Tab-separated table of C-alpha atoms in Angstrom:
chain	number	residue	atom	x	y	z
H	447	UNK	CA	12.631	-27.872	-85.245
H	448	UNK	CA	13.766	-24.646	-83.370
H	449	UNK	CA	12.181	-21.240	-83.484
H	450	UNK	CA	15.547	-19.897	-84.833
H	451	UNK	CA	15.132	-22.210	-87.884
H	452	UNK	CA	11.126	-21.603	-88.338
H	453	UNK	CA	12.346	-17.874	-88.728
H	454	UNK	CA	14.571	-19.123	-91.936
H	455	UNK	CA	12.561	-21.239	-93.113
H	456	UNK	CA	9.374	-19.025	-92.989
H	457	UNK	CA	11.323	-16.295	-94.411
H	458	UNK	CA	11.757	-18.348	-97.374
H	459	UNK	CA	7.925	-19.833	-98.140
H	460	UNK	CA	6.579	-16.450	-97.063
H	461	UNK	CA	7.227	-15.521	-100.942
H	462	UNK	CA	5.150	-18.340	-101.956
H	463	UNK	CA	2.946	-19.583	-99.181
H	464	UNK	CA	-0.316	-18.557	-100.875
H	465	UNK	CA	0.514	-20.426	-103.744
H	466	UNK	CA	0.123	-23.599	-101.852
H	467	UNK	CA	-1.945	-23.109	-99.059
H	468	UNK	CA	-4.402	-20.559	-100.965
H	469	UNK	CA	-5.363	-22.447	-103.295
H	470	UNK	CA	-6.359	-26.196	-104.506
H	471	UNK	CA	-7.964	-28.205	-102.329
H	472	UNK	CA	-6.318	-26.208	-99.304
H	473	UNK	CA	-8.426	-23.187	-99.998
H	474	UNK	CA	-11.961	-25.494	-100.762
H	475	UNK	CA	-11.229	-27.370	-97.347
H	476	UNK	CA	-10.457	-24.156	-95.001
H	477	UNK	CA	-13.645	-22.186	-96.953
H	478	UNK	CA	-15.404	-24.896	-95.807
H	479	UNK	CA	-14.362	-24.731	-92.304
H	480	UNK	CA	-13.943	-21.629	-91.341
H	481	UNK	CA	-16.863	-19.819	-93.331
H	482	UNK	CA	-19.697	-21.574	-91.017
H	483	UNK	CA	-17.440	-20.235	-87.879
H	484	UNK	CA	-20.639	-18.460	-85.895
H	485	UNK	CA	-18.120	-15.654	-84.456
H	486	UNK	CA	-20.290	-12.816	-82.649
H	487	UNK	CA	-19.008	-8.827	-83.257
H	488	UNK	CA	-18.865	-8.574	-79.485
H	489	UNK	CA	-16.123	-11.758	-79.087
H	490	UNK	CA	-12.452	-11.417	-79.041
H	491	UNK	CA	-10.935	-14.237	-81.390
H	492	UNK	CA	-7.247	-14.952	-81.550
H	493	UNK	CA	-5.406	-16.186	-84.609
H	494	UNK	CA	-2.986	-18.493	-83.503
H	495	UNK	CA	0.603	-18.570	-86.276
H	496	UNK	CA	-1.739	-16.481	-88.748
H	497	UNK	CA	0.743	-16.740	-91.467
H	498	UNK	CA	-0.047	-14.358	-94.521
H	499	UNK	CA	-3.326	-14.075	-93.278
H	500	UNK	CA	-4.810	-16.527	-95.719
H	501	UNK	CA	-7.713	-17.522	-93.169
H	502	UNK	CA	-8.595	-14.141	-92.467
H	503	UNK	CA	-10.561	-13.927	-96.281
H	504	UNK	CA	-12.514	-16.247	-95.555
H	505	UNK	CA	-14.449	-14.419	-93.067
H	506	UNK	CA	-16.047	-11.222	-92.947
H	507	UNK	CA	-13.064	-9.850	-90.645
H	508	UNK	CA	-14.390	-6.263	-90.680
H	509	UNK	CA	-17.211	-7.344	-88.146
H	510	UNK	CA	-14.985	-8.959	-85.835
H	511	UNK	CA	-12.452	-7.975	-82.825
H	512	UNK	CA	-9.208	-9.715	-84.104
H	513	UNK	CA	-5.724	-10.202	-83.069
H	514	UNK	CA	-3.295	-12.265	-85.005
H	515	UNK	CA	0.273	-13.533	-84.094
H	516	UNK	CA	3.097	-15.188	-85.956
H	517	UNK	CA	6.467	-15.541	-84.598
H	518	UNK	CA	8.134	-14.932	-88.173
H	519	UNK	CA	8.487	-11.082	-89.092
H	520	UNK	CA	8.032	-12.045	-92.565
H	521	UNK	CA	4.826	-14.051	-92.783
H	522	UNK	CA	3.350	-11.428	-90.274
H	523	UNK	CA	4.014	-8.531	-93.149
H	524	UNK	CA	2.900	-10.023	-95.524
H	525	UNK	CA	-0.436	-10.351	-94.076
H	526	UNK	CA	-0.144	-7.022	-92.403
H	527	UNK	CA	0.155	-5.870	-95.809
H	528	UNK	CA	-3.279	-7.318	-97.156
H	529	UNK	CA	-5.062	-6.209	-94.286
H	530	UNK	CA	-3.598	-2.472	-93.923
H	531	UNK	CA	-7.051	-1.021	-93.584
H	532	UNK	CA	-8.132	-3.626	-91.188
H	533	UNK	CA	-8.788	-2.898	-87.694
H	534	UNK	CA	-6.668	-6.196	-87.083
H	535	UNK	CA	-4.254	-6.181	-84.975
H	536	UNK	CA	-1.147	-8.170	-85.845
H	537	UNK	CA	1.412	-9.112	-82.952
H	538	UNK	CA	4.681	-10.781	-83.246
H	539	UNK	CA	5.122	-13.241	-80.853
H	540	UNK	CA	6.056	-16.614	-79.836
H	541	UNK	CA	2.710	-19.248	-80.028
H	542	UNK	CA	4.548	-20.933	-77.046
H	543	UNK	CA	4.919	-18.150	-74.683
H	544	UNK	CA	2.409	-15.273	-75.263
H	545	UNK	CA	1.863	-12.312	-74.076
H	546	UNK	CA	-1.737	-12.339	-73.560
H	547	UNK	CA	-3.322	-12.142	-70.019
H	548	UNK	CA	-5.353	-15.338	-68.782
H	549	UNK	CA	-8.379	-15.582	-70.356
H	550	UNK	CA	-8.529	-12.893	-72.613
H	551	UNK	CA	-9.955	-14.511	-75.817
H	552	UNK	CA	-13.739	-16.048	-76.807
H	553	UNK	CA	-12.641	-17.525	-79.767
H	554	UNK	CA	-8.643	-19.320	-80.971
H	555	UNK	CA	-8.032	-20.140	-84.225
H	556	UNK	CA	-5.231	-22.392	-84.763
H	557	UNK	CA	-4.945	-23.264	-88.433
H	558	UNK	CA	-1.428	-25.512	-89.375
H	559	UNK	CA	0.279	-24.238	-85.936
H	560	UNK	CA	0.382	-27.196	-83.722
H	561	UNK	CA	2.670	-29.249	-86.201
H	562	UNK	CA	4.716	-26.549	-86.884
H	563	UNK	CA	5.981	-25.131	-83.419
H	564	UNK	CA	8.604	-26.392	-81.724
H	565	UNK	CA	7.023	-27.606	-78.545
H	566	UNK	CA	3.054	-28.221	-79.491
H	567	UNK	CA	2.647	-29.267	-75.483
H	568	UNK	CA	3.240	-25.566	-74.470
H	569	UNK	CA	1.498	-24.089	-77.306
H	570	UNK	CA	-2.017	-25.440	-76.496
H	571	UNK	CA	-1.401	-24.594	-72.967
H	572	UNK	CA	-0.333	-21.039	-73.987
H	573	UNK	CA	-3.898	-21.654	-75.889
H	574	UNK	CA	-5.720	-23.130	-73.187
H	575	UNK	CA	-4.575	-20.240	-70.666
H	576	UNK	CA	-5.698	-17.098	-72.627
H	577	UNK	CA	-8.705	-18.799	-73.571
H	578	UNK	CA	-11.989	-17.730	-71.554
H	579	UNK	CA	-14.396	-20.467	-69.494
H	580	UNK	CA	-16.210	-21.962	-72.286
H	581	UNK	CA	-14.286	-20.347	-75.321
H	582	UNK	CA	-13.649	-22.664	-78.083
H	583	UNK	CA	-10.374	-23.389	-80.024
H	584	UNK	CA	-10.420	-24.116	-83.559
H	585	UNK	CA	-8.288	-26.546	-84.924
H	586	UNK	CA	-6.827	-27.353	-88.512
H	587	UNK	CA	-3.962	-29.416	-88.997
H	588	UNK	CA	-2.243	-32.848	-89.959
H	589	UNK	CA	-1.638	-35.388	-87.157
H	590	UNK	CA	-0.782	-38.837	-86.995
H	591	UNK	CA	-3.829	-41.217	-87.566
H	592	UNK	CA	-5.977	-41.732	-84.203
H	593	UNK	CA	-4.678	-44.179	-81.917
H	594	UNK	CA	-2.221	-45.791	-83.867
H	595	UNK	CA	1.334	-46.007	-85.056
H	596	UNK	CA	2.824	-44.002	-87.948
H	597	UNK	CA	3.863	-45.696	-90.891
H	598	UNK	CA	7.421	-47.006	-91.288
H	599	UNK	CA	7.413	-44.647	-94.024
H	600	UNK	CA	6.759	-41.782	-92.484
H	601	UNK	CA	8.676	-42.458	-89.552
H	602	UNK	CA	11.691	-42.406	-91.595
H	603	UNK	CA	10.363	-39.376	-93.834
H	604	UNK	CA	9.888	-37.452	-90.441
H	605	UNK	CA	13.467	-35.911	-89.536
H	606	UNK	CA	13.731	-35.091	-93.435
H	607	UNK	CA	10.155	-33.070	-93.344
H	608	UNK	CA	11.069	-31.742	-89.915
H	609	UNK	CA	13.749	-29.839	-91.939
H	610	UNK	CA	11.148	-27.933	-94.012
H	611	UNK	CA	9.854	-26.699	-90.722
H	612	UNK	CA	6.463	-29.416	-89.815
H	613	UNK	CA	5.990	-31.955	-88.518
H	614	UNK	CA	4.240	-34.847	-89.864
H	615	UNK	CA	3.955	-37.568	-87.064
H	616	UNK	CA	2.747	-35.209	-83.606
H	617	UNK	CA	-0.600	-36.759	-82.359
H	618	UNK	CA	-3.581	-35.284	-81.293
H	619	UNK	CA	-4.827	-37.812	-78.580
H	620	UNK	CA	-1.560	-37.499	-76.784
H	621	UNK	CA	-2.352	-33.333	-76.556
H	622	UNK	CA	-5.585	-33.448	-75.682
H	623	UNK	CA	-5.113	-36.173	-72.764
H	624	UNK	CA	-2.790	-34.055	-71.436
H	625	UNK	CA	-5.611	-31.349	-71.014
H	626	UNK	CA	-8.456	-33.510	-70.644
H	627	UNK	CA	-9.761	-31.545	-67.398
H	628	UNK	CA	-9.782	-28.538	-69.121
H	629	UNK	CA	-10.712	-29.483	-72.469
H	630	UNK	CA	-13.643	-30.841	-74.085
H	631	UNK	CA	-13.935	-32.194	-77.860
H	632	UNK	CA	-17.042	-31.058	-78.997
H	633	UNK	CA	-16.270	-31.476	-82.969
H	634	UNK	CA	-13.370	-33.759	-84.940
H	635	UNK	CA	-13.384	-34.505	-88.154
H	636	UNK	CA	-11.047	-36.088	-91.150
H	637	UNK	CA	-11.443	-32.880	-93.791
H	638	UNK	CA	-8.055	-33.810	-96.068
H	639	UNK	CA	-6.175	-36.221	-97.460
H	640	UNK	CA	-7.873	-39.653	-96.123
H	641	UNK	CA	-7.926	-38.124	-92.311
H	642	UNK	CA	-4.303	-36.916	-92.235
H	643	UNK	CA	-5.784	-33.424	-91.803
H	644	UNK	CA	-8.434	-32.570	-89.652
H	645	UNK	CA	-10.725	-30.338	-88.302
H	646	UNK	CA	-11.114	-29.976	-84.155
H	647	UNK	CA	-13.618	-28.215	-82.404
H	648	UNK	CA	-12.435	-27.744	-78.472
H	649	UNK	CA	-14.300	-26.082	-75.882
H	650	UNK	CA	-12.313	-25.131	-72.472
H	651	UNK	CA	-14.494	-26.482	-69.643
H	652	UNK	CA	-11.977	-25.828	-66.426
């Protein structure tokens, strides 16, 4: 996966992203997530690869100091478009390399990003440096089942997904020990499909 190709590709679903991801058992699992959030009016919260904005319903947004990024023009007008009389500020930018000054946000959100970027390594750090002492990063995504091997089939099913522009075999453990002084796990559970996605509650602690 390459940036170049995530704009393709991205430019593509962003006609019919909802219809997957809004929906089904996607839209039951992130309602249930991201509705008992306890954001405060007076935090800044990041959305991390925001998409269409499909996670941005399923709060009361209006209350809230938002900025949302997505590197693909497309995605980010579509979601511009449902949120025109939105305070929100939407950004294009790169998850990997942002903008942002250090520790400049209370709150990330980063729903289905970290298996979709190129290089997940430097997007959590890009996370983990504009997030504020004791902010919290909140994670929803597919990863490879805790400490152990992927499947032979999905091993050989990886390349071909990689294509569509995800990535179906990156693993969580190996991020987080990677940041383990700054990071703390204060939440992680399997929401979807027996474990392969789950939910991650991180607070920065250094």
């Amino acid at each position: 996966m390459n940036n170049t190709w995530n704009k393709i590709i991205y430019k593509i679903g962003s006609s019919f992203y909802d219809n997957f991801f809004n929906t089904g058992t996607f839209l039951k699992t992130r309602k249930r997530i991201f509705q008992e959030v306890p954001f405060h009016s007076k935090q800044k919260i990041l959305y991390v690869g925001v998409g269409t904005g499909a996670d941005l319903d399923l709060i009361d947004y209006v209350e809230y100091d938002i900025t949302a990024i997505d590197y693909s023009p497309d995605m980010l007008a579509k979601a511009k478009s449902k949120f025109k009389h939105s305070s929100i500020k939407f950004l294009e930018m790169d998850a990997q390399k942002m903008s942002f000054e250090d520790e400049s946000f209370d709150y990330i959100v980063a729903s289905l990003i970290l298996s979709v970027v190129p290089d997940e390594s430097k997007c959590l750090g890009e996370m983990i440096r504009v997030l504020k002492k004791d902010g919290r990063i909140l994670i929803f995504d597919k990863f490879a089942p805790k400490n152990q091997k992927i499947t032979l089939t999905k091993k050989l099913l990886r390349p071909f997904i990689s294509i569509l522009g995800t990535d179906i075999g990156r693993s969580f453990e190996e991020l987080f020990n990677q940041n383990e002084q700054k990071l703390k796990i204060i939440k992680d559970d399997p929401v979807m499909l027996s474990g392969m996605y789950r939910y991650i509650e991180v607070i920065k602690v250094n």
